[in-house]
Structures are given as C-alpha cells and as structure tokens.
mmCIF file of C-alpha atoms in Angstrom:
data_model
loop_
_atom_site.group_PDB
_atom_site.id
_atom_site.type_symbol
_atom_site.label_atom_id
_atom_site.label_comp_id
_atom_site.label_asym_id
_atom_site.label_seq_id
_atom_site.Cartn_x
_atom_site.Cartn_y
_atom_site.Cartn_z
ATOM 1 C CA MET A 12 -19.678 -49.907 51.924
ATOM 2 C CA LYS A 13 -23.171 -50.672 51.559
ATOM 3 C CA TYR A 14 -24.152 -52.771 54.908
ATOM 4 C CA ALA A 15 -26.702 -55.619 55.022
ATOM 5 C CA LEU A 16 -27.963 -58.435 57.705
ATOM 6 C CA VAL A 17 -29.699 -60.836 56.669
ATOM 7 C CA THR A 18 -31.487 -63.034 59.799
ATOM 8 C CA GLY A 19 -31.224 -66.938 59.806
ATOM 9 C CA GLY A 20 -29.128 -65.833 56.881
ATOM 10 C CA SER A 21 -26.466 -69.402 57.513
ATOM 11 C CA ARG A 22 -29.017 -71.519 55.274
ATOM 12 C CA GLY A 23 -31.803 -71.629 52.773
ATOM 13 C CA ILE A 24 -33.304 -68.486 51.774
ATOM 14 C CA GLY A 25 -31.352 -66.388 54.096
ATOM 15 C CA ARG A 26 -28.256 -67.719 52.391
ATOM 16 C CA ALA A 27 -29.199 -67.657 49.091
ATOM 17 C CA ILE A 28 -30.476 -63.746 50.060
ATOM 18 C CA CYS A 29 -26.614 -63.823 51.430
ATOM 19 C CA VAL A 30 -24.838 -64.652 48.524
ATOM 20 C CA LYS A 31 -27.075 -62.437 46.469
ATOM 21 C CA LEU A 32 -26.070 -59.486 48.325
ATOM 22 C CA ALA A 33 -22.758 -59.598 48.301
ATOM 23 C CA SER A 34 -22.775 -60.086 44.805
ATOM 24 C CA GLN A 35 -23.841 -56.709 44.497
ATOM 25 C CA GLY A 36 -21.663 -54.971 46.577
ATOM 26 C CA TYR A 37 -23.051 -55.565 50.295
ATOM 27 C CA HIS A 38 -21.619 -56.050 52.927
ATOM 28 C CA VAL A 39 -23.148 -59.398 54.334
ATOM 29 C CA LEU A 40 -24.115 -59.458 58.748
ATOM 30 C CA ILE A 41 -25.011 -63.265 58.591
ATOM 31 C CA ASN A 42 -27.310 -64.142 61.336
ATOM 32 C CA TYR A 43 -27.724 -67.720 63.076
ATOM 33 C CA VAL A 44 -28.555 -69.073 66.412
ATOM 34 C CA SER A 45 -27.131 -72.591 66.774
ATOM 35 C CA ASN A 46 -25.722 -74.438 63.393
ATOM 36 C CA GLU A 47 -21.698 -72.584 62.760
ATOM 37 C CA ALA A 48 -20.877 -75.386 60.630
ATOM 38 C CA LYS A 49 -23.292 -73.991 58.062
ATOM 39 C CA ALA A 50 -23.004 -69.962 59.123
ATOM 40 C CA ILE A 51 -18.916 -69.992 58.231
ATOM 41 C CA GLU A 52 -19.928 -71.873 54.916
ATOM 42 C CA THR A 53 -22.139 -69.113 53.647
ATOM 43 C CA LEU A 54 -19.972 -66.887 54.462
ATOM 44 C CA GLU A 55 -17.139 -68.291 52.593
ATOM 45 C CA MET A 56 -19.970 -68.574 49.373
ATOM 46 C CA THR A 57 -20.515 -64.432 50.313
ATOM 47 C CA LYS A 58 -16.557 -64.030 49.707
ATOM 48 C CA ALA A 59 -16.333 -66.322 46.930
ATOM 49 C CA ALA A 60 -19.936 -63.610 45.112
ATOM 50 C CA GLY A 61 -17.459 -60.828 45.746
ATOM 51 C CA THR A 62 -17.708 -59.133 49.043
ATOM 52 C CA GLU A 63 -16.413 -59.788 52.730
ATOM 53 C CA GLY A 64 -19.764 -61.183 55.398
ATOM 54 C CA GLU A 65 -19.470 -61.625 59.336
ATOM 55 C CA ILE A 66 -21.142 -63.869 61.264
ATOM 56 C CA ILE A 67 -23.300 -62.267 64.300
ATOM 57 C CA LYS A 68 -24.750 -65.169 66.051
ATOM 58 C CA PHE A 69 -28.054 -64.953 68.229
ATOM 59 C CA ASP A 70 -31.366 -65.604 68.865
ATOM 60 C CA VAL A 71 -34.343 -62.924 67.019
ATOM 61 C CA ALA A 72 -36.478 -64.711 69.608
ATOM 62 C CA ASN A 73 -34.798 -63.480 72.481
ATOM 63 C CA ILE A 74 -34.934 -59.976 72.806
ATOM 64 C CA GLU A 75 -32.092 -59.020 75.625
ATOM 65 C CA GLU A 76 -29.911 -61.215 72.902
ATOM 66 C CA THR A 77 -30.669 -59.743 70.153
ATOM 67 C CA ALA A 78 -30.381 -56.293 71.668
ATOM 68 C CA ALA A 79 -27.064 -57.047 72.900
ATOM 69 C CA ALA A 80 -25.425 -58.187 69.848
ATOM 70 C CA ILE A 81 -26.621 -55.434 67.805
ATOM 71 C CA GLU A 82 -25.902 -52.882 69.668
ATOM 72 C CA LYS A 83 -22.062 -53.955 70.465
ATOM 73 C CA TRP A 84 -21.775 -54.302 66.343
ATOM 74 C CA GLN A 85 -23.113 -50.297 65.986
ATOM 75 C CA ASN A 86 -20.718 -49.085 68.367
ATOM 76 C CA ASP A 87 -18.236 -51.550 66.410
ATOM 77 C CA ASN A 88 -19.014 -49.847 63.661
ATOM 78 C CA LYS A 89 -20.095 -46.706 64.506
ATOM 79 C CA ASP A 90 -19.034 -44.707 61.511
ATOM 80 C CA SER A 91 -21.306 -48.169 59.327
ATOM 81 C CA TYR A 92 -25.153 -48.720 59.733
ATOM 82 C CA ILE A 93 -27.035 -51.409 58.322
ATOM 83 C CA ASP A 94 -28.831 -50.170 55.306
ATOM 84 C CA VAL A 95 -30.932 -53.243 54.300
ATOM 85 C CA LEU A 96 -33.043 -55.802 56.626
ATOM 86 C CA VAL A 97 -33.659 -59.012 55.288
ATOM 87 C CA ASN A 98 -35.977 -60.203 58.245
ATOM 88 C CA ASN A 99 -35.580 -63.834 57.112
ATOM 89 C CA ALA A 100 -35.753 -66.328 60.259
ATOM 90 C CA GLY A 101 -38.053 -68.405 61.156
ATOM 91 C CA VAL A 102 -39.415 -71.809 62.025
ATOM 92 C CA THR A 103 -42.153 -74.409 61.482
ATOM 93 C CA ALA A 104 -43.734 -76.767 63.581
ATOM 94 C CA ASP A 105 -46.914 -77.928 61.810
ATOM 95 C CA SER A 106 -49.616 -79.549 63.316
ATOM 96 C CA LEU A 107 -53.756 -79.685 63.483
ATOM 97 C CA LEU A 108 -54.909 -76.711 65.319
ATOM 98 C CA PRO A 109 -56.635 -79.307 67.715
ATOM 99 C CA MET A 110 -53.871 -81.339 68.780
ATOM 100 C CA MET A 111 -50.984 -78.529 68.398
ATOM 101 C CA GLU A 112 -48.727 -78.213 71.274
ATOM 102 C CA PRO A 113 -48.734 -74.837 72.754
ATOM 103 C CA GLN A 114 -44.719 -75.060 72.527
ATOM 104 C CA ALA A 115 -44.956 -75.555 69.227
ATOM 105 C CA TRP A 116 -47.716 -72.071 69.224
ATOM 106 C CA HIS A 117 -45.338 -69.697 70.717
ATOM 107 C CA LYS A 118 -41.757 -70.728 68.793
ATOM 108 C CA VAL A 119 -43.190 -70.552 65.707
ATOM 109 C CA LEU A 120 -45.351 -66.682 66.792
ATOM 110 C CA SER A 121 -42.018 -65.615 68.409
ATOM 111 C CA THR A 122 -39.211 -66.250 65.729
ATOM 112 C CA SER A 123 -41.355 -64.392 63.059
ATOM 113 C CA LEU A 124 -43.003 -62.144 65.134
ATOM 114 C CA ASP A 125 -40.672 -61.529 67.620
ATOM 115 C CA GLY A 126 -38.246 -61.951 66.277
ATOM 116 C CA PHE A 127 -39.273 -59.069 63.248
ATOM 117 C CA PHE A 128 -40.193 -56.307 66.590
ATOM 118 C CA ASN A 129 -37.110 -57.643 68.351
ATOM 119 C CA VAL A 130 -34.878 -56.598 65.174
ATOM 120 C CA THR A 131 -36.001 -53.918 63.298
ATOM 121 C CA ARG A 132 -36.727 -51.990 66.609
ATOM 122 C CA LEU A 133 -33.266 -51.312 66.599
ATOM 123 C CA VAL A 134 -31.792 -51.262 62.689
ATOM 124 C CA ILE A 135 -33.974 -49.305 61.812
ATOM 125 C CA LYS A 136 -33.309 -46.517 64.291
ATOM 126 C CA LYS A 137 -30.091 -44.878 62.253
ATOM 127 C CA MET A 138 -31.617 -45.647 59.174
ATOM 128 C CA ILE A 139 -34.162 -43.066 60.008
ATOM 129 C CA ARG A 140 -31.447 -40.793 61.422
ATOM 130 C CA LYS A 141 -29.904 -41.414 57.836
ATOM 131 C CA LYS A 142 -32.476 -41.247 56.252
ATOM 132 C CA HIS A 143 -32.121 -44.689 53.877
ATOM 133 C CA GLY A 144 -33.021 -48.066 54.332
ATOM 134 C CA ARG A 145 -34.217 -50.736 53.304
ATOM 135 C CA VAL A 146 -36.816 -53.100 55.271
ATOM 136 C CA ILE A 147 -37.612 -56.697 53.513
ATOM 137 C CA ASN A 148 -39.654 -58.929 55.387
ATOM 138 C CA MET A 149 -39.789 -62.609 54.715
ATOM 139 C CA ALA A 150 -43.606 -64.103 55.180
ATOM 140 C CA SER A 151 -45.607 -66.755 52.959
ATOM 141 C CA VAL A 152 -48.334 -67.678 50.726
ATOM 142 C CA SER A 153 -49.304 -69.722 54.277
ATOM 143 C CA GLY A 154 -50.103 -65.965 55.904
ATOM 144 C CA ILE A 155 -51.462 -65.417 52.902
ATOM 145 C CA ILE A 156 -54.099 -68.349 52.106
ATOM 146 C CA GLY A 157 -53.947 -70.177 54.926
ATOM 147 C CA LEU A 158 -52.480 -73.840 54.519
ATOM 148 C CA PRO A 159 -53.902 -76.628 56.351
ATOM 149 C CA GLY A 160 -51.456 -77.785 59.363
ATOM 150 C CA GLN A 161 -50.254 -74.065 59.624
ATOM 151 C CA CYS A 162 -52.090 -72.350 62.421
ATOM 152 C CA ASN A 163 -48.854 -70.952 63.932
ATOM 153 C CA TYR A 164 -46.956 -70.238 60.881
ATOM 154 C CA SER A 165 -50.099 -68.259 58.812
ATOM 155 C CA ALA A 166 -51.125 -66.557 61.960
ATOM 156 C CA ALA A 167 -46.841 -65.574 62.191
ATOM 157 C CA LYS A 168 -47.093 -64.492 58.994
ATOM 158 C CA GLY A 169 -50.086 -62.852 58.496
ATOM 159 C CA ALA A 170 -48.743 -60.427 60.738
ATOM 160 C CA ILE A 171 -46.302 -59.830 59.351
ATOM 161 C CA ILE A 172 -47.877 -58.856 56.629
ATOM 162 C CA ALA A 173 -49.663 -56.276 57.918
ATOM 163 C CA ALA A 174 -46.908 -54.740 60.084
ATOM 164 C CA THR A 175 -45.409 -54.309 57.011
ATOM 165 C CA LYS A 176 -48.051 -52.476 55.925
ATOM 166 C CA ALA A 177 -48.485 -50.603 58.949
ATOM 167 C CA LEU A 178 -44.141 -49.568 59.270
ATOM 168 C CA SER A 179 -43.851 -48.688 55.828
ATOM 169 C CA LYS A 180 -46.149 -45.818 56.026
ATOM 170 C CA GLU A 181 -44.174 -44.524 59.909
ATOM 171 C CA VAL A 182 -41.583 -44.722 58.346
ATOM 172 C CA GLY A 183 -41.920 -43.574 54.181
ATOM 173 C CA GLY A 184 -41.597 -39.998 54.875
ATOM 174 C CA LYS A 185 -37.271 -40.691 55.917
ATOM 175 C CA ASN A 186 -37.310 -42.541 52.718
ATOM 176 C CA ILE A 187 -37.175 -46.476 54.215
ATOM 177 C CA THR A 188 -39.214 -48.566 51.801
ATOM 178 C CA VAL A 189 -40.562 -51.226 53.832
ATOM 179 C CA ASN A 190 -42.046 -54.741 51.769
ATOM 180 C CA ALA A 191 -42.759 -58.404 52.337
ATOM 181 C CA ILE A 192 -41.598 -61.862 50.584
ATOM 182 C CA ALA A 193 -44.439 -64.230 50.114
ATOM 183 C CA PRO A 194 -42.453 -67.633 48.900
ATOM 184 C CA GLY A 195 -44.626 -70.599 47.789
ATOM 185 C CA PHE A 196 -42.807 -73.967 48.191
ATOM 186 C CA ILE A 197 -39.321 -72.881 47.975
ATOM 187 C CA LYS A 198 -36.651 -75.946 47.527
ATOM 188 C CA THR A 199 -35.207 -75.886 50.590
ATOM 189 C CA ASP A 200 -34.873 -78.089 54.251
ATOM 190 C CA MET A 201 -37.554 -76.455 55.102
ATOM 191 C CA THR A 202 -39.794 -78.507 52.763
ATOM 192 C CA ASN A 203 -37.316 -81.321 52.443
ATOM 193 C CA ALA A 204 -40.159 -83.689 54.015
ATOM 194 C CA LEU A 205 -43.322 -82.486 51.532
ATOM 195 C CA ASN A 206 -44.428 -84.849 48.793
ATOM 196 C CA GLU A 207 -42.884 -82.574 46.231
ATOM 197 C CA GLU A 208 -44.358 -84.500 43.452
ATOM 198 C CA GLU A 209 -47.680 -84.152 44.373
ATOM 199 C CA LEU A 210 -47.293 -80.401 45.622
ATOM 200 C CA LYS A 211 -46.712 -79.689 42.211
ATOM 201 C CA LYS A 212 -49.355 -80.587 40.252
ATOM 202 C CA GLY A 213 -51.592 -77.454 41.862
ATOM 203 C CA ILE A 214 -48.202 -75.050 40.553
ATOM 204 C CA ALA A 215 -48.807 -73.881 37.311
ATOM 205 C CA LEU A 216 -45.305 -73.775 35.992
ATOM 206 C CA GLY A 217 -45.284 -77.734 37.699
ATOM 207 C CA ARG A 218 -42.397 -77.069 39.592
ATOM 208 C CA PHE A 219 -40.621 -75.713 43.398
ATOM 209 C CA GLY A 220 -39.337 -72.764 43.226
ATOM 210 C CA GLU A 221 -35.079 -72.442 43.321
ATOM 211 C CA PRO A 222 -34.168 -70.505 46.882
ATOM 212 C CA GLU A 223 -32.007 -68.124 44.326
ATOM 213 C CA GLU A 224 -35.229 -67.172 42.574
ATOM 214 C CA VAL A 225 -36.327 -65.527 45.836
ATOM 215 C CA ALA A 226 -33.342 -63.951 46.964
ATOM 216 C CA ALA A 227 -33.760 -61.716 43.486
ATOM 217 C CA LEU A 228 -36.211 -61.160 44.126
ATOM 218 C CA ALA A 229 -35.264 -59.313 48.100
ATOM 219 C CA ALA A 230 -32.302 -57.591 45.889
ATOM 220 C CA PHE A 231 -34.480 -55.909 43.668
ATOM 221 C CA LEU A 232 -36.214 -54.343 47.204
ATOM 222 C CA ALA A 233 -32.919 -53.774 48.308
ATOM 223 C CA SER A 234 -32.130 -51.673 45.146
ATOM 224 C CA ASP A 235 -32.785 -47.978 44.189
ATOM 225 C CA ASP A 236 -34.644 -49.272 40.962
ATOM 226 C CA ALA A 237 -38.017 -50.229 43.955
ATOM 227 C CA ALA A 238 -36.842 -46.724 45.460
ATOM 228 C CA TYR A 239 -41.139 -46.525 44.865
ATOM 229 C CA ILE A 240 -42.681 -49.574 45.767
ATOM 230 C CA THR A 241 -43.466 -49.622 49.842
ATOM 231 C CA GLY A 242 -45.999 -51.555 51.772
ATOM 232 C CA GLU A 243 -45.847 -54.298 49.178
ATOM 233 C CA VAL A 244 -46.291 -57.887 49.435
ATOM 234 C CA ILE A 245 -44.627 -59.712 46.515
ATOM 235 C CA ALA A 246 -45.758 -62.940 46.239
ATOM 236 C CA ILE A 247 -43.318 -65.951 43.563
ATOM 237 C CA THR A 248 -45.273 -68.916 44.203
ATOM 238 C CA GLY A 249 -44.871 -70.357 40.751
ATOM 239 C CA GLY A 250 -48.616 -69.671 40.083
ATOM 240 C CA LEU A 251 -50.119 -71.575 43.425
ATOM 241 C CA LYS A 252 -53.157 -72.385 42.239
ATOM 242 C CA GLY A 253 -56.303 -71.770 45.262
#
C-alpha cells in the first residue's frame, strides 16, 4: 500500500489532489484543521475514486500539534510510511502592505511556510530511510511575479519556491524528488470573490483553471514517470500575462 499525505486536503485544490491520488492507488491521508464535514466529504470521494483513505486533523502552523498527529500515525503504522507529501495548506489575507495588520502577515506566513517546515521535516525522515519519496509543494504564481495586495502571500510562496530548490539538493541522493506547483487563478473558495470576467482577460486561455487540472500535475509529479524531475517550479496559469 502506498500512502500520501495532503495537507489542507478537505476542499479546493487539496480535495482534487486527494481524489486523483486515490484513483492512482494511494491510501490518502486527508489533513484538515477545522471543517470536519468537508473532510468527510473528501474521504467519501476518495473511496469512490477507488482507494480507502483516512482523515488526520492538525493545524500545520502548530508545531506541537503537527508533530503529535504525524508521530501517532507513524507509531500506529510502523510497517508503512508516507511516500508522497503534498504541502497544500495555505490561507490568504489580502491587503496593501501599509494597511496590513501584523496578524494577517503572520497567519499567512505561518500556515504556508511554517507549515511546510513542521510537516516536511518529520515526514521526510522516513523517506530518507526508505530511499524513496515525493515532496510536492503548492506555491503560487504570486510567489513568482508578485501580486498587489499579496505581499504576505507572495513572501510565503516565494520562500516555498526557494525552500523547494534547496531541499531538492539535500535529498536528491536518497531518491527523493522535491518540486513545486505554482497555480494561477484556479476556481476554488479562495478565488470566489475575485472578478473572474475581468481577470480572465489577462489569461491567454481566457478562463480560470479547474482544481482537477492542478491535481493532474501533482499526480504526475508523484509518479515514477517524473523520477528525473526535481527542484523545479511548474506554473499552471493558462498563460497568465505579465
């Protein structure tokens, strides 16, 4: 049995990745922090896709809570290990920097960046011992080109991109790949409030992306077909201009 952990897996892009990996035969650990109902919905969807999964609750931004949950799972599954880690959990709190409250800065950074550290440092240890693994970090086009009103989100995702490149060099010799996906405008709860009609004018394909399209890329990076791809940041933006 192959195991995959998807943080922030209860909805949006995370949910789509859970379902796609389940269809590829992975037993998916669906991480969530508050919305249990959505996590249960995702679990049912992974079962319908073909593979049993499970829910694992913890706040990636909380180092003690994260360690307790992951260590408990590993102790309960001593003969298994998480072969694929998708660091997908993230939040936005948009505001122009002069008006940004400190809590908005820290919440975004702690969820995306501290979350990456808190989860990956634990999961990757067993990947190293097993000499196989895939780490897929959800970045954003905001971390590549920067977007106004998102200094906190751009800073977090830009740091994730840099960490992806550094970690890939640390663990490549152990047959572990580390890559990042940088979505543009994808139809999720996070983009519901955006003016899609206006924004899609700046996209070559003329539309927002679907979570399933991002999930397909994540599944490819998790597969053996992507064994020689590491340290890369792959944008999936529909040809976002600028």
